XYZ file of C-alpha atoms in Angstrom:
443
model
C 10.711 17.669 -20.774
C 12.158 14.895 -18.414
C 11.822 15.857 -14.696
C 15.046 14.782 -12.711
C 15.441 14.294 -9.004
C 17.943 17.094 -8.790
C 15.402 19.777 -10.189
C 13.839 22.568 -8.203
C 10.204 21.673 -7.737
C 7.280 23.928 -8.157
C 3.771 22.753 -7.342
C 3.282 21.980 -11.159
C 6.515 20.194 -11.347
C 6.015 18.162 -8.161
C 2.473 17.159 -9.273
C 3.723 16.159 -12.733
C 6.583 13.947 -11.179
C 4.228 12.241 -8.784
C 1.277 11.915 -11.053
C 2.319 8.583 -12.477
C 2.529 7.198 -8.917
C -0.745 8.657 -8.078
C -2.548 7.283 -11.081
C -0.614 3.906 -10.598
C -2.047 3.516 -7.026
C -5.539 4.769 -7.964
C -5.650 2.348 -10.852
C -4.342 -0.531 -8.539
C -7.293 0.222 -6.257
C -9.707 0.247 -9.071
C -8.795 -3.243 -10.359
C -8.744 -4.464 -6.662
C -12.319 -3.101 -6.629
C -13.111 -4.920 -9.802
C -11.909 -8.266 -8.165
C -14.343 -7.681 -5.249
C -17.208 -6.677 -7.559
C -16.939 -9.822 -9.674
C -16.554 -12.042 -6.594
C -19.480 -10.525 -4.735
C -21.916 -10.295 -7.832
C -20.925 -13.386 -9.673
C -19.961 -15.695 -6.818
C -21.401 -14.715 -3.358
C -21.031 -12.313 -0.573
C -19.644 -15.271 1.457
C -16.830 -15.578 -1.132
C -16.055 -11.854 -0.684
C -15.962 -12.454 3.127
C -13.518 -15.330 2.456
C -11.137 -12.957 0.552
C -11.231 -10.498 3.354
C -10.321 -13.116 5.976
C -7.389 -14.184 3.876
C -6.359 -10.590 3.238
C -4.199 -10.279 6.450
C -2.072 -13.248 5.334
C -1.561 -11.718 1.910
C -0.567 -8.409 3.459
C 1.891 -10.161 5.817
C 3.533 -12.070 3.014
C 3.809 -9.115 0.748
C 5.195 -6.763 3.554
C 8.714 -7.908 2.728
C 8.451 -6.499 -0.689
C 7.124 -3.149 0.735
C 9.869 -3.078 3.298
C 12.819 -3.608 0.963
C 11.113 -1.438 -1.664
C 10.517 1.599 0.371
C 13.543 1.232 2.609
C 15.933 0.145 -0.058
C 14.817 2.881 -2.638
C 15.464 5.535 -0.054
C 18.922 4.309 0.401
C 19.592 3.996 -3.321
C 18.200 7.425 -3.942
C 20.411 8.938 -1.219
C 23.437 7.121 -2.640
C 22.567 8.579 -6.057
C 22.351 11.970 -4.407
C 25.752 11.612 -2.948
C 27.133 11.064 -6.610
C 27.856 7.223 -6.443
C 25.568 5.646 -9.237
C 27.646 2.512 -9.629
C 27.247 1.644 -5.896
C 23.534 2.513 -6.018
C 23.038 -0.039 -8.819
C 24.829 -2.742 -6.788
C 22.700 -2.093 -3.879
C 19.665 -2.265 -6.005
C 20.668 -5.674 -7.519
C 21.311 -7.108 -4.087
C 17.879 -5.903 -2.928
C 16.152 -7.600 -5.886
C 17.772 -10.936 -5.046
C 16.912 -10.571 -1.380
C 13.155 -10.099 -2.185
C 13.179 -13.311 -4.355
C 14.687 -15.312 -1.582
C 12.451 -14.017 1.040
C 9.425 -14.586 -1.027
C 10.151 -18.241 -1.505
C 10.512 -18.732 2.277
C 7.348 -16.987 3.331
C 5.231 -18.627 0.583
C 6.449 -22.141 1.289
C 5.694 -21.866 5.004
C 2.269 -20.230 4.419
C 1.137 -22.906 1.949
C 2.211 -25.706 4.250
C 0.097 -24.357 7.139
C -2.761 -22.793 4.999
C -5.682 -24.532 6.749
C -4.806 -23.691 10.347
C -3.824 -20.275 9.312
C -7.270 -19.746 7.817
C -8.936 -20.852 11.062
C -6.723 -18.605 13.053
C -7.618 -15.609 10.978
C -11.224 -16.195 11.770
C -12.689 -18.424 8.982
C -15.828 -20.145 9.925
C -16.801 -23.753 8.687
C -18.990 -22.210 6.060
C -15.874 -20.061 4.672
C -13.092 -22.474 5.213
C -12.701 -24.079 1.841
C -12.872 -20.777 0.039
C -10.340 -19.354 2.390
C -7.859 -22.192 1.773
C -8.374 -22.172 -1.892
C -7.830 -18.426 -2.204
C -4.850 -18.222 0.256
C -3.048 -21.082 -1.436
C -3.254 -19.683 -4.924
C -2.188 -16.247 -3.723
C 0.936 -17.686 -2.065
C 1.922 -19.326 -5.288
C 2.267 -15.980 -6.854
C 3.552 -14.127 -3.876
C 7.043 -13.457 -5.308
C 5.450 -11.733 -8.374
C 3.449 -9.402 -6.083
C 6.568 -8.667 -3.884
C 8.540 -7.880 -7.054
C 5.870 -5.660 -8.461
C 5.550 -3.463 -5.338
C 9.316 -3.331 -4.968
C 9.827 -2.146 -8.698
C 7.064 0.461 -8.326
C 9.388 2.152 -5.897
C 12.605 1.743 -7.826
C 11.044 2.980 -11.207
C 10.459 6.274 -9.515
C 14.097 6.413 -8.223
C 15.237 5.431 -11.750
C 13.303 8.560 -12.939
C 10.927 6.362 -14.929
C 7.661 6.666 -12.986
C 5.667 6.582 -16.274
C 6.879 3.157 -16.999
C 5.632 2.103 -13.539
C 2.347 3.814 -14.365
C 1.925 1.982 -17.743
C 2.894 -1.343 -16.253
C 0.256 -0.967 -13.525
C -2.346 -0.109 -16.096
C -1.400 -3.201 -18.147
C -1.480 -5.485 -15.051
C -4.900 -3.990 -13.981
C -6.418 -4.526 -17.398
C -5.113 -8.044 -17.434
C -6.507 -8.723 -14.039
C -9.944 -7.233 -14.917
C -10.106 -9.129 -18.235
C -9.252 -12.352 -16.652
C -11.798 -11.879 -13.789
C -14.339 -11.596 -16.436
C -13.131 -14.685 -18.194
C -12.355 -16.850 -15.164
C -15.212 -15.871 -12.831
C -18.111 -14.810 -15.222
C -17.421 -17.014 -18.180
C -15.735 -20.117 -16.871
C -17.225 -20.031 -13.387
C -14.072 -20.675 -11.575
C -15.385 -18.946 -8.441
C -12.970 -17.549 -5.833
C -10.078 -19.322 -7.589
C -10.625 -17.288 -10.625
C -10.085 -14.038 -8.634
C -6.856 -15.462 -7.265
C -5.477 -16.590 -10.581
C -6.445 -13.400 -12.408
C -4.594 -11.434 -9.660
C -1.405 -13.569 -10.003
C -1.340 -13.162 -13.789
C -1.765 -9.469 -13.534
C 1.024 -9.241 -11.103
C 3.274 -11.177 -13.478
C 2.858 -8.329 -15.959
C 3.961 -5.788 -13.269
C 6.900 -7.774 -12.128
C 8.503 -9.727 -15.056
C 8.398 -6.787 -17.503
C 10.428 -4.397 -15.190
C 12.736 -7.316 -14.264
C 13.644 -7.684 -17.966
C 13.869 -3.839 -18.315
C 16.389 -3.559 -15.680
C 18.324 -6.601 -16.894
C 18.753 -5.006 -20.262
C 20.734 -1.845 -21.016
C 18.512 1.182 -20.522
C 18.760 4.916 -20.094
C 17.547 5.110 -16.522
C 19.568 5.680 -13.437
C 19.331 1.980 -12.429
C 19.918 -1.489 -13.871
C 20.711 -4.903 -12.591
C 24.436 -5.568 -12.524
C 27.010 -7.677 -10.841
C 26.925 -7.191 -7.072
C 27.862 -8.679 -3.868
C 26.266 -9.103 -0.350
C 26.083 -5.992 1.596
C 24.741 -7.018 4.921
C 24.837 -3.534 6.504
C 22.760 -2.093 3.577
C 20.441 -4.982 3.704
C 19.869 -4.468 7.388
C 19.610 -0.669 6.897
C 17.153 -1.256 4.120
C 15.053 -3.443 6.581
C 15.145 -0.984 9.422
C 14.509 1.979 7.178
C 11.665 0.241 5.469
C 10.366 -1.257 8.796
C 7.581 1.231 9.051
C 6.088 -0.175 5.903
C 6.471 -3.637 6.991
C 4.885 -2.653 10.489
C 2.085 -1.006 8.624
C 1.379 -4.200 6.531
C 1.786 -6.412 9.696
C -0.291 -4.212 11.859
C -2.860 -3.468 9.128
C -3.230 -7.364 9.067
C -3.937 -7.277 12.703
C -6.434 -4.408 12.281
C -8.290 -6.188 9.547
C -8.366 -9.320 11.730
C -9.904 -7.548 14.623
C -12.404 -5.726 12.375
C -13.457 -9.053 10.971
C -13.840 -10.522 14.508
C -16.013 -7.592 15.659
C -18.344 -7.674 12.561
C -18.563 -11.522 12.864
C -19.512 -10.956 16.497
C -22.165 -8.285 15.765
C -23.633 -9.445 12.558
C -22.031 -12.589 11.104
C -20.753 -13.273 7.564
C -22.725 -10.383 6.231
C -20.828 -8.010 8.617
C -17.542 -9.140 7.304
C -18.820 -8.581 3.706
C -19.852 -4.993 4.677
C -16.314 -4.120 6.217
C -14.653 -5.753 3.055
C -16.670 -3.339 0.877
C -15.575 -0.418 2.905
C -12.045 -1.379 2.878
C -12.154 -1.848 -0.840
C -13.630 1.662 -1.348
C -11.197 3.059 1.260
C -8.209 1.823 -0.650
C -9.549 3.658 -3.708
C -9.887 6.990 -1.830
C -6.582 6.677 0.114
C -4.625 5.504 -2.971
C -4.223 9.017 -4.210
C -2.493 10.123 -1.030
C -0.407 6.896 -1.011
C 0.671 7.408 -4.559
C 1.639 10.984 -3.994
C 3.829 10.057 -0.895
C 5.404 7.142 -2.904
C 6.218 9.566 -5.735
C 7.622 12.378 -3.554
C 9.835 10.163 -1.343
C 12.663 9.745 -3.855
C 12.684 13.551 -4.261
C 13.113 14.027 -0.427
C 15.731 11.171 -0.319
C 17.740 12.714 -3.161
C 17.904 16.294 -1.710
C 18.556 14.870 1.660
C 21.546 12.995 0.324
C 22.760 16.062 -1.467
C 22.369 18.322 1.752
C 20.158 20.683 -0.304
C 18.019 21.927 2.742
C 16.443 24.799 0.867
C 14.954 22.466 -1.740
C 14.035 19.945 1.056
C 12.102 22.598 2.826
C 10.476 23.686 -0.386
C 9.318 20.160 -1.178
C 8.157 19.545 2.448
C 5.944 22.564 2.541
C 4.372 21.959 -0.904
C 3.587 18.308 -0.054
C 1.619 19.491 3.033
C -0.433 22.004 0.987
C -1.236 19.368 -1.701
C -2.137 16.689 0.767
C -4.412 18.897 2.847
C -6.382 19.956 -0.196
C -6.660 16.391 -1.473
C -7.894 15.214 2.024
C -10.731 17.868 1.962
C -11.726 16.744 -1.446
C -11.601 13.090 -0.738
C -13.799 13.558 2.392
C -16.674 15.383 0.487
C -16.486 12.936 -2.377
C -16.718 9.892 0.030
C -19.698 11.160 1.692
C -21.527 11.877 -1.478
C -20.695 8.544 -3.189
C -21.253 6.238 -0.182
C -24.510 4.624 -1.492
C -23.285 4.244 -4.896
C -20.144 2.502 -3.776
C -22.090 0.145 -1.589
C -24.397 -0.683 -4.471
C -21.530 -1.684 -6.725
C -20.853 -4.652 -4.560
C -24.140 -5.629 -2.793
C -26.939 -4.268 -4.817
C -28.782 -7.626 -4.577
C -28.970 -7.382 -0.744
C -30.848 -4.118 0.240
C -30.272 -4.370 3.930
C -26.598 -5.132 3.518
C -26.314 -2.263 0.995
C -27.941 0.149 3.498
C -25.659 -0.905 6.280
C -22.504 -0.660 4.198
C -23.486 2.902 2.877
C -24.104 3.922 6.564
C -20.876 2.567 7.752
C -18.862 4.272 5.021
C -20.430 7.669 5.674
C -19.458 7.208 9.361
C -15.920 6.217 8.247
C -15.376 9.110 5.668
C -14.236 11.809 8.105
C -10.933 9.895 8.381
C -9.785 11.396 5.159
C -9.648 14.863 6.832
C -6.575 13.671 8.706
C -5.254 10.157 7.675
C -2.802 11.797 5.003
C -0.916 13.402 7.897
C 0.103 9.916 9.294
C 0.858 8.525 5.826
C 2.964 11.496 4.844
C 4.872 11.465 8.189
C 5.842 7.836 7.929
C 6.854 8.122 4.279
C 8.781 11.336 4.958
C 10.853 9.923 7.689
C 11.527 6.824 5.553
C 12.819 9.039 2.752
C 15.085 10.670 5.209
C 16.457 7.202 6.096
C 15.098 7.493 9.619
C 13.357 4.106 9.730
C 12.982 4.274 13.523
C 10.693 7.374 13.605
C 8.860 6.060 10.546
C 8.198 2.775 12.248
C 7.311 4.578 15.440
C 4.433 6.443 13.610
C 3.351 3.138 11.822
C 3.390 1.018 14.944
C 1.521 3.616 17.184
C -0.894 4.413 14.453
C -1.989 0.767 13.841
C -1.000 -1.589 16.603
C -1.763 0.945 19.416
C -4.396 3.368 18.369
C -6.322 1.496 15.571
C -6.237 -1.944 17.470
C -7.136 -0.183 20.718
C -10.101 1.784 19.289
C -11.408 -1.320 17.570
C -11.442 -3.187 20.862
C -12.626 -0.257 22.994
C -15.183 1.739 21.087
C -17.501 -1.224 20.138
C -17.862 -2.064 23.985
C -19.159 1.435 24.411
C -21.064 2.281 21.226
C -21.883 -1.163 19.656
C -21.720 -1.391 15.920
C -21.352 2.481 15.632
C -18.062 2.071 17.510
C -16.684 -0.315 14.790
C -17.242 2.300 12.149
C -15.717 5.197 14.264
C -12.700 3.247 15.392
C -10.301 3.999 12.590
C -11.406 7.645 12.451
C -10.587 8.127 16.125
C -7.291 6.298 15.760
C -6.117 8.447 12.889
C -6.970 11.733 14.816
C -5.146 10.529 17.899
C -2.093 9.541 15.965
C -1.828 12.767 13.955
C -2.327 15.022 17.081
C -0.271 13.177 19.675
C 2.511 11.543 17.542
C 3.007 12.562 13.919
C 2.486 16.400 14.089
C 4.782 16.705 17.258
C 7.536 14.568 15.586
C 7.484 16.558 12.271
C 7.855 19.772 14.317
C 10.427 18.582 16.626
C 12.679 17.026 13.691
C 12.487 19.956 11.306
C 15.700 21.587 12.645
C 17.578 18.163 12.597
C 16.915 17.583 8.928
C 16.558 21.253 7.763
C 13.157 20.904 6.190
């Protein structure tokens, strides 16, 4: 039976509705891990370090897709909840055109200045050529990635999360198959990883573009539209938390790379790269759940159904708390195996990576609070509070802890920095905001 945004959500119904988004994000993380594993084992650990150094650029460039996808989908869901589907479709169409235009501008500028950008991000002379090659190819396909992440949000609003799931699976399988062909068989090196990623993104972006262009039975489709400057601005401000998250996560990754380069060198960057790959896999379940639940929150807020809003809010907290406990235990148990997947040929690097991940694992006890808080306020169309959580979480607490703790505890301070930042953000910012705003929004 088809689950609609207007339904009453039990635990079972909420999990069924968000499951495609959860699996979609987990699968996305798994094919990202496959990229890293192929590069590390078939090219070199230095090539893996080069990918990580260029990752902040890719995150910054794609942040516009996240911003307009999450911020715009909340507005479209709210408009649907207000009973105006025709206007919601026009908003949706305008936002798709906006993403395409922005991606062209960002990619062109990035390609033009790729070499100085790579040095600015911390590339050494040993890594610079790999960094430039990987970054340039990724920017060629940036429009595909931006559309892919945007459509993931809007397929949920359209009540078609399963389509988003199957597209992500297809994109991931395409990426993994081409990793094998380009890197292992044809020996394209780091360029093979970039091209396989772009072609995979094409599956996840072009297919939904065609779906929304053609007549369909979903709540959304591409139609004639006009320029709505206020809605575009509102989408940007409402989704600013996701953009802030991407931008500040880029800064965090940059600082982590600098610290690891200072303490250990290229191997240190490889170790933190492995931990971030595995972290994405473990965190993706919570990210997917929040992505799937956000349109439900936005719809019932738009419909002013406060009873159901309270119901969904409470159930989200219980589900995420349970998931956080399970993920923490699993991360501690699988740390050595996860490290071995990437750096099995280097015993000392494997041991250091496994140790670092065990020290990092307690983050999963609390990280979901901040992810949910930011996503929840975005769904309520309160981009200011959502952005505040994201900004303080990353630009203040994470960046601050990465700079401070290594000065006191050395390398152990690098492993513990993100854990300390997540706890501080949850206790000082997110939880107080959620408690203070509950009467305002009726959740």
